[in-house]
XYZ file of N, CA and C in Angstrom:
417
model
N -43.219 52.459 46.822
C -42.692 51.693 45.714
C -41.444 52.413 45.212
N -40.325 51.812 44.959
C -38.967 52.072 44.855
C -38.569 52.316 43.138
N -37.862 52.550 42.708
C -37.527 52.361 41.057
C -37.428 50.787 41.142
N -36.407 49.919 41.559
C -36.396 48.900 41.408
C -37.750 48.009 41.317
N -38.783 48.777 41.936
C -40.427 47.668 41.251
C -40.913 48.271 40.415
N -40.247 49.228 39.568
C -41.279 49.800 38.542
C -41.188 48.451 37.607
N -39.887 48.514 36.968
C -39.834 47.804 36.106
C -40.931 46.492 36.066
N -41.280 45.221 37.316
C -41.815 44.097 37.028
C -43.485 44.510 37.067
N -43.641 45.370 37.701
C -44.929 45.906 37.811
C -44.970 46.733 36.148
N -44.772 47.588 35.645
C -44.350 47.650 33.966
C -44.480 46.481 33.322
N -43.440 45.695 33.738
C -43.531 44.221 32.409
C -45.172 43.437 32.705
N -45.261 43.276 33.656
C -46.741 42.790 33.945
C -47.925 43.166 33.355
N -48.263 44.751 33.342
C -49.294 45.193 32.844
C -48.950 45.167 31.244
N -47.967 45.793 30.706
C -47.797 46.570 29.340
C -46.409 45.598 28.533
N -46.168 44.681 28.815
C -45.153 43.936 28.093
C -46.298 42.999 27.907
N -45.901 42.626 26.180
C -46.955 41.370 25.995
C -46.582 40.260 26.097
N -46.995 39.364 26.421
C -46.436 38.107 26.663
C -47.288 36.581 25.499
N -46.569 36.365 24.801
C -46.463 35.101 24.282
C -46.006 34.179 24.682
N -46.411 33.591 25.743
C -45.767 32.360 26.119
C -46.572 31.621 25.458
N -48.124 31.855 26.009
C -49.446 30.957 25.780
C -49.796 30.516 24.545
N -49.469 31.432 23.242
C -49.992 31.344 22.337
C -49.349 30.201 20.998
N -50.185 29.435 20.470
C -50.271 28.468 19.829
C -49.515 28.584 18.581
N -48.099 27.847 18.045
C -47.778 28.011 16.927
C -48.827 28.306 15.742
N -48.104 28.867 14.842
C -48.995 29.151 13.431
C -49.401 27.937 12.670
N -50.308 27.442 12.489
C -50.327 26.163 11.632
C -51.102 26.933 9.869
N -49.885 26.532 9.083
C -50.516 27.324 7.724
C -51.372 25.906 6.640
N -52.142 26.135 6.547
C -52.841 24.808 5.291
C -52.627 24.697 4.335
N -51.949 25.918 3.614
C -51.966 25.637 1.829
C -49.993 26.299 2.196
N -49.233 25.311 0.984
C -47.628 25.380 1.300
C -47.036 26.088 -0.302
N -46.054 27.307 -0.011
C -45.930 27.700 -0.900
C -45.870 26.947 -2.860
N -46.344 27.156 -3.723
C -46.443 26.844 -5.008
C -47.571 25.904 -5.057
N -48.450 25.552 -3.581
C -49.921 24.940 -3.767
C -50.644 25.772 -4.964
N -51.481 24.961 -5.643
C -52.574 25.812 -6.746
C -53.721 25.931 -5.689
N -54.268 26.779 -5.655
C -55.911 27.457 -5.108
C -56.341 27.912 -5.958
N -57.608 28.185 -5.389
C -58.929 29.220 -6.182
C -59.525 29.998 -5.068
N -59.849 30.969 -5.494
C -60.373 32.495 -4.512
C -61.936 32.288 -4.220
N -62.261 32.329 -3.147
C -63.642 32.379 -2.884
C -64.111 33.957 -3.828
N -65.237 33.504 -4.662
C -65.938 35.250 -5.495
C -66.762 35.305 -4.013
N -67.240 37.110 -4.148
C -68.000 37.248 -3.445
C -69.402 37.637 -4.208
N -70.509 37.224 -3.168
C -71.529 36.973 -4.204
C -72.589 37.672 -3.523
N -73.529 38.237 -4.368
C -75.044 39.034 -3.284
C -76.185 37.876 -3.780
N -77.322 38.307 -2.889
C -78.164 37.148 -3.119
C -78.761 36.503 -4.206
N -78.377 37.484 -5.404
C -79.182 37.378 -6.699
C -78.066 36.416 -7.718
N -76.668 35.866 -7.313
C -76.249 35.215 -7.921
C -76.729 33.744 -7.870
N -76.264 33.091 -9.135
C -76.842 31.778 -9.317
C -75.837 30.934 -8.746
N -76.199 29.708 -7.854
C -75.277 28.865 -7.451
C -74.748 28.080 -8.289
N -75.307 27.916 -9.606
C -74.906 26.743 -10.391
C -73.411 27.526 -11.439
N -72.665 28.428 -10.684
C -71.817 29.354 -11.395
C -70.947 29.121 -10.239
N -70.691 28.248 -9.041
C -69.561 28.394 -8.168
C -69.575 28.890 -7.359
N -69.278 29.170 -6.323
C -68.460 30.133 -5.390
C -66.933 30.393 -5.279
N -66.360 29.433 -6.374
C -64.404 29.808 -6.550
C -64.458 30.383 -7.867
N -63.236 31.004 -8.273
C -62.820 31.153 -9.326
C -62.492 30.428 -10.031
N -62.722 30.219 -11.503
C -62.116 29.392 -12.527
C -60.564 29.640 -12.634
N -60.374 30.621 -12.247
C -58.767 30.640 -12.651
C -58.016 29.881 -11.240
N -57.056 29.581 -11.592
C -56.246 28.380 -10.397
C -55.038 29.683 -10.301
N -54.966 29.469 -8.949
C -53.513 30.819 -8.467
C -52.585 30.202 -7.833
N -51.539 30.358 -7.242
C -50.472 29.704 -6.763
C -50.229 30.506 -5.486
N -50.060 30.162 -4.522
C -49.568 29.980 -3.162
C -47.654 30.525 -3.406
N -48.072 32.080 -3.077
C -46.427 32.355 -3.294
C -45.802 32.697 -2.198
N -46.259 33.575 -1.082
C -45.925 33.724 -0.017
C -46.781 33.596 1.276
N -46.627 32.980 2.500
C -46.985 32.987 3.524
C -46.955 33.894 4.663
N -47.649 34.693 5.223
C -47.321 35.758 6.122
C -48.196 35.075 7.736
N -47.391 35.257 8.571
C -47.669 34.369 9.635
C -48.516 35.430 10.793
N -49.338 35.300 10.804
C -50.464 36.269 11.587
C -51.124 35.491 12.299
N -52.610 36.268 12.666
C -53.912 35.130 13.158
C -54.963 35.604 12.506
N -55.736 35.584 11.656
C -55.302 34.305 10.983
C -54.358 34.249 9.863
N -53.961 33.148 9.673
C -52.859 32.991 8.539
C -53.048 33.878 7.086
N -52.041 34.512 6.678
C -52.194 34.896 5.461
C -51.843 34.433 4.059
N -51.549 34.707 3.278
C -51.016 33.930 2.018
C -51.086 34.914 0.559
N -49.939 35.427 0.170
C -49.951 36.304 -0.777
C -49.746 35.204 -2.142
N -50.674 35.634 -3.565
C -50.599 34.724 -4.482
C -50.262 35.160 -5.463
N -49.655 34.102 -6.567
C -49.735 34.933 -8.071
C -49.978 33.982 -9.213
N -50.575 34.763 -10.400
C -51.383 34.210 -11.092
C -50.791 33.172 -11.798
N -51.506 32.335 -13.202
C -51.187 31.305 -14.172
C -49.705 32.153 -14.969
N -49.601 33.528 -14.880
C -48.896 33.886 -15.577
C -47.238 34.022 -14.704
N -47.774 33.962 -13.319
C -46.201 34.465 -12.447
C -46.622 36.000 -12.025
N -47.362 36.954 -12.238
C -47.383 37.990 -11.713
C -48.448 38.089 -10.022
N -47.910 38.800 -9.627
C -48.412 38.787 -8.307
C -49.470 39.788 -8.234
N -50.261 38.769 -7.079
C -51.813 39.523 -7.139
C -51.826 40.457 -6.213
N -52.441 41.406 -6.123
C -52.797 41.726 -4.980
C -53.409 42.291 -3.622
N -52.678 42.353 -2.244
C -53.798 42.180 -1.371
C -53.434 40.774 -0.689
N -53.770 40.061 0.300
C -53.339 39.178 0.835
C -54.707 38.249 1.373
N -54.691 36.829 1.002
C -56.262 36.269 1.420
C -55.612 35.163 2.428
N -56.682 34.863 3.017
C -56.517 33.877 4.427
C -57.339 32.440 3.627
N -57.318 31.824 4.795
C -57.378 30.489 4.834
C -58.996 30.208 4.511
N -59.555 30.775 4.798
C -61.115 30.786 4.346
C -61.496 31.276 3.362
N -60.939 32.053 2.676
C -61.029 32.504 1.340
C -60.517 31.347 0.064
N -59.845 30.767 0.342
C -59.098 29.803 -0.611
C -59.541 28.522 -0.001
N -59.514 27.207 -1.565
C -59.500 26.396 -1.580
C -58.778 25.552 -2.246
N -58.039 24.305 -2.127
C -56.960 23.702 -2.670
C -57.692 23.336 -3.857
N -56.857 22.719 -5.116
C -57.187 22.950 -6.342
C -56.210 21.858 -7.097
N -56.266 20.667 -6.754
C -55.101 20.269 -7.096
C -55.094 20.411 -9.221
N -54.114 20.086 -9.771
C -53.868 20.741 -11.143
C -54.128 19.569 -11.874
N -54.257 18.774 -12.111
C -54.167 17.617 -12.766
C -54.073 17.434 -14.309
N -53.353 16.796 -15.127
C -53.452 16.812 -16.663
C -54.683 16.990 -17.069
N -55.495 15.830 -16.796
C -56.953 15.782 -17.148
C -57.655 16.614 -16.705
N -57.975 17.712 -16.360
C -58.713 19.030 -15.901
C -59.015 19.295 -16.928
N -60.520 19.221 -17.197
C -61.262 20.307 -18.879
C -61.239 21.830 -18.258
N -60.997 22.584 -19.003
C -61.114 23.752 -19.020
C -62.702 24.616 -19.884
N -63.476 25.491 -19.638
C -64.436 25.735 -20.388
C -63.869 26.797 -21.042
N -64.152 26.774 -22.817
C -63.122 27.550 -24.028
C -64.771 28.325 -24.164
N -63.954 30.061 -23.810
C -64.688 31.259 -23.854
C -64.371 31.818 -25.362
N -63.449 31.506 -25.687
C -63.321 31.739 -27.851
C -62.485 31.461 -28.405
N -62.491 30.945 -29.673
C -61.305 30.381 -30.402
C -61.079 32.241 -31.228
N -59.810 32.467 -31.226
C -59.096 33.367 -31.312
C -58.694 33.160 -32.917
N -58.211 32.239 -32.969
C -57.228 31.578 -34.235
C -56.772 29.944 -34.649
N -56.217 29.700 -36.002
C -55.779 28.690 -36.353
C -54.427 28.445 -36.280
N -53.822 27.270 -36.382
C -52.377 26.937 -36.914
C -52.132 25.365 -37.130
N -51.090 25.178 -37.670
C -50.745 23.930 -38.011
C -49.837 23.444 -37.020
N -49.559 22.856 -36.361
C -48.819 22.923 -34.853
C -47.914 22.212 -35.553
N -46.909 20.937 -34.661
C -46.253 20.046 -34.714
C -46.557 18.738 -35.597
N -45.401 17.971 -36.033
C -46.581 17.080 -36.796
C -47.566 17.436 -37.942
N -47.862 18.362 -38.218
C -49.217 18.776 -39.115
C -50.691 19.040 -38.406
N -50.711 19.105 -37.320
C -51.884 18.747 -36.611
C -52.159 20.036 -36.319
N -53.355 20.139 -36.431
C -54.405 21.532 -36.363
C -53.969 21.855 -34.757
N -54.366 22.886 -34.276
C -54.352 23.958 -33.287
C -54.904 24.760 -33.490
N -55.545 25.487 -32.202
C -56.435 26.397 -31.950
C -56.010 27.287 -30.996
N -56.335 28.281 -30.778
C -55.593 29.533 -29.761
C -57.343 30.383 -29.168
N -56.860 29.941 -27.925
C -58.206 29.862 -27.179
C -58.277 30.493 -25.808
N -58.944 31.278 -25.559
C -58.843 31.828 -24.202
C -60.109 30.903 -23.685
N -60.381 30.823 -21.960
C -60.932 30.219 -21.467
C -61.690 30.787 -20.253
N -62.815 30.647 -19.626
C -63.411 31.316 -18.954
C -63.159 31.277 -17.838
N -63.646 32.408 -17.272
C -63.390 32.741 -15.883
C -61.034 32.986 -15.562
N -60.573 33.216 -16.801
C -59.041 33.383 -17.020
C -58.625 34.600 -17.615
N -57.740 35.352 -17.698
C -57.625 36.605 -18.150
C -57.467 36.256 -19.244
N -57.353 37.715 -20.049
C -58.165 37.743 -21.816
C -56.565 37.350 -22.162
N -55.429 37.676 -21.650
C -54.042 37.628 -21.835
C -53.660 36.088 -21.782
N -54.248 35.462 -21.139
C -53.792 33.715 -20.331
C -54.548 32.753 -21.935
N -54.129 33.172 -22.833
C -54.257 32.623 -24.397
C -53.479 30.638 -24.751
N -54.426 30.109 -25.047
C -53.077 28.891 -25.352
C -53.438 28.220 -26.642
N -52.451 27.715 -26.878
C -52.784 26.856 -28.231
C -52.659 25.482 -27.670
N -54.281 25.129 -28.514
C -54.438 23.379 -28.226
C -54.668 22.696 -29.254
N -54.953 21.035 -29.305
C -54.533 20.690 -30.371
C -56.112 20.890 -30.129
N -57.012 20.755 -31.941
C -58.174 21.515 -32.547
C -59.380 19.922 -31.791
N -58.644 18.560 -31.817
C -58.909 17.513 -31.283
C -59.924 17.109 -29.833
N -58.939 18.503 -28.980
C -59.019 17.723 -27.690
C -59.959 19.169 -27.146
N -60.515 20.122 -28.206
C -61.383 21.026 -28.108
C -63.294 20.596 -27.819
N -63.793 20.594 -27.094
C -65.256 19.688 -27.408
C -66.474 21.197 -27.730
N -66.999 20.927 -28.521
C -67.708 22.258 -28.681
C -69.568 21.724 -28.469
């Protein structure tokens, strides 16, 4: 064997070859809302979920096998650590989404004259605070 066959005998064994392999197909598209699969041991109750209450956003895509997807929270800060496609589930956002209110914090007189409440909500960080009108609160 000559120098001139090292090389294809080389590319053969130890060059990798992608010809075969299947574009990336990603499921959730950057600024999608998701929720994180919790992880759970046997003693948790099912009637509590298997996602998170908090909704995250789809900020970056990293193209692997399997697909990755770096996220960040209700607030814009980035989470992190990187979760795949089985970990997350789409979440679409909708106006009408109830939220469950973990404590009223405070009062105010909003717009209009109309009562408000400043309320954190469960399963959301203690920081992710909002004011709603006192109305559309159900206790």
């Amino acid at each position: 064997m000559g120098d001139k066959d090292i090389y294809p005998v080389w590319e053969q064994y130890y060059l990798k070859h992608t010809t075969g392999q299947a574009p990336i197909r990603f499921k959730f598209e950057p600024g999608q809302p998701v929720r994180i699969s919790i992880v759970q041991n046997g003693m948790d109750k099912a009637h509590r979920g298997t996602y998170s209450e908090e909704i995250y956003t789809i900020h970056t895509r990293i193209p692997s096998n399997p697909p990755g997807y770096k996220l960040r929270d209700s607030m814009g800060r980035d989470i992190q650590g990187t979760f795949y496609e089985s970990e997350l589930i789409s979440s679409p956002d909708h106006p009408d989404t109830e939220y469950r209110v973990d404590k009223i914090h405070g009062k105010r007189k909003g717009p209009g004259g109309r009562e408000q409440v400043l309320v954190s909500f469960v399963g959301w960080p203690p920081d992710n605070q909002s004011w709603v009108d006192k109305a559309s609160v159900r206790t």
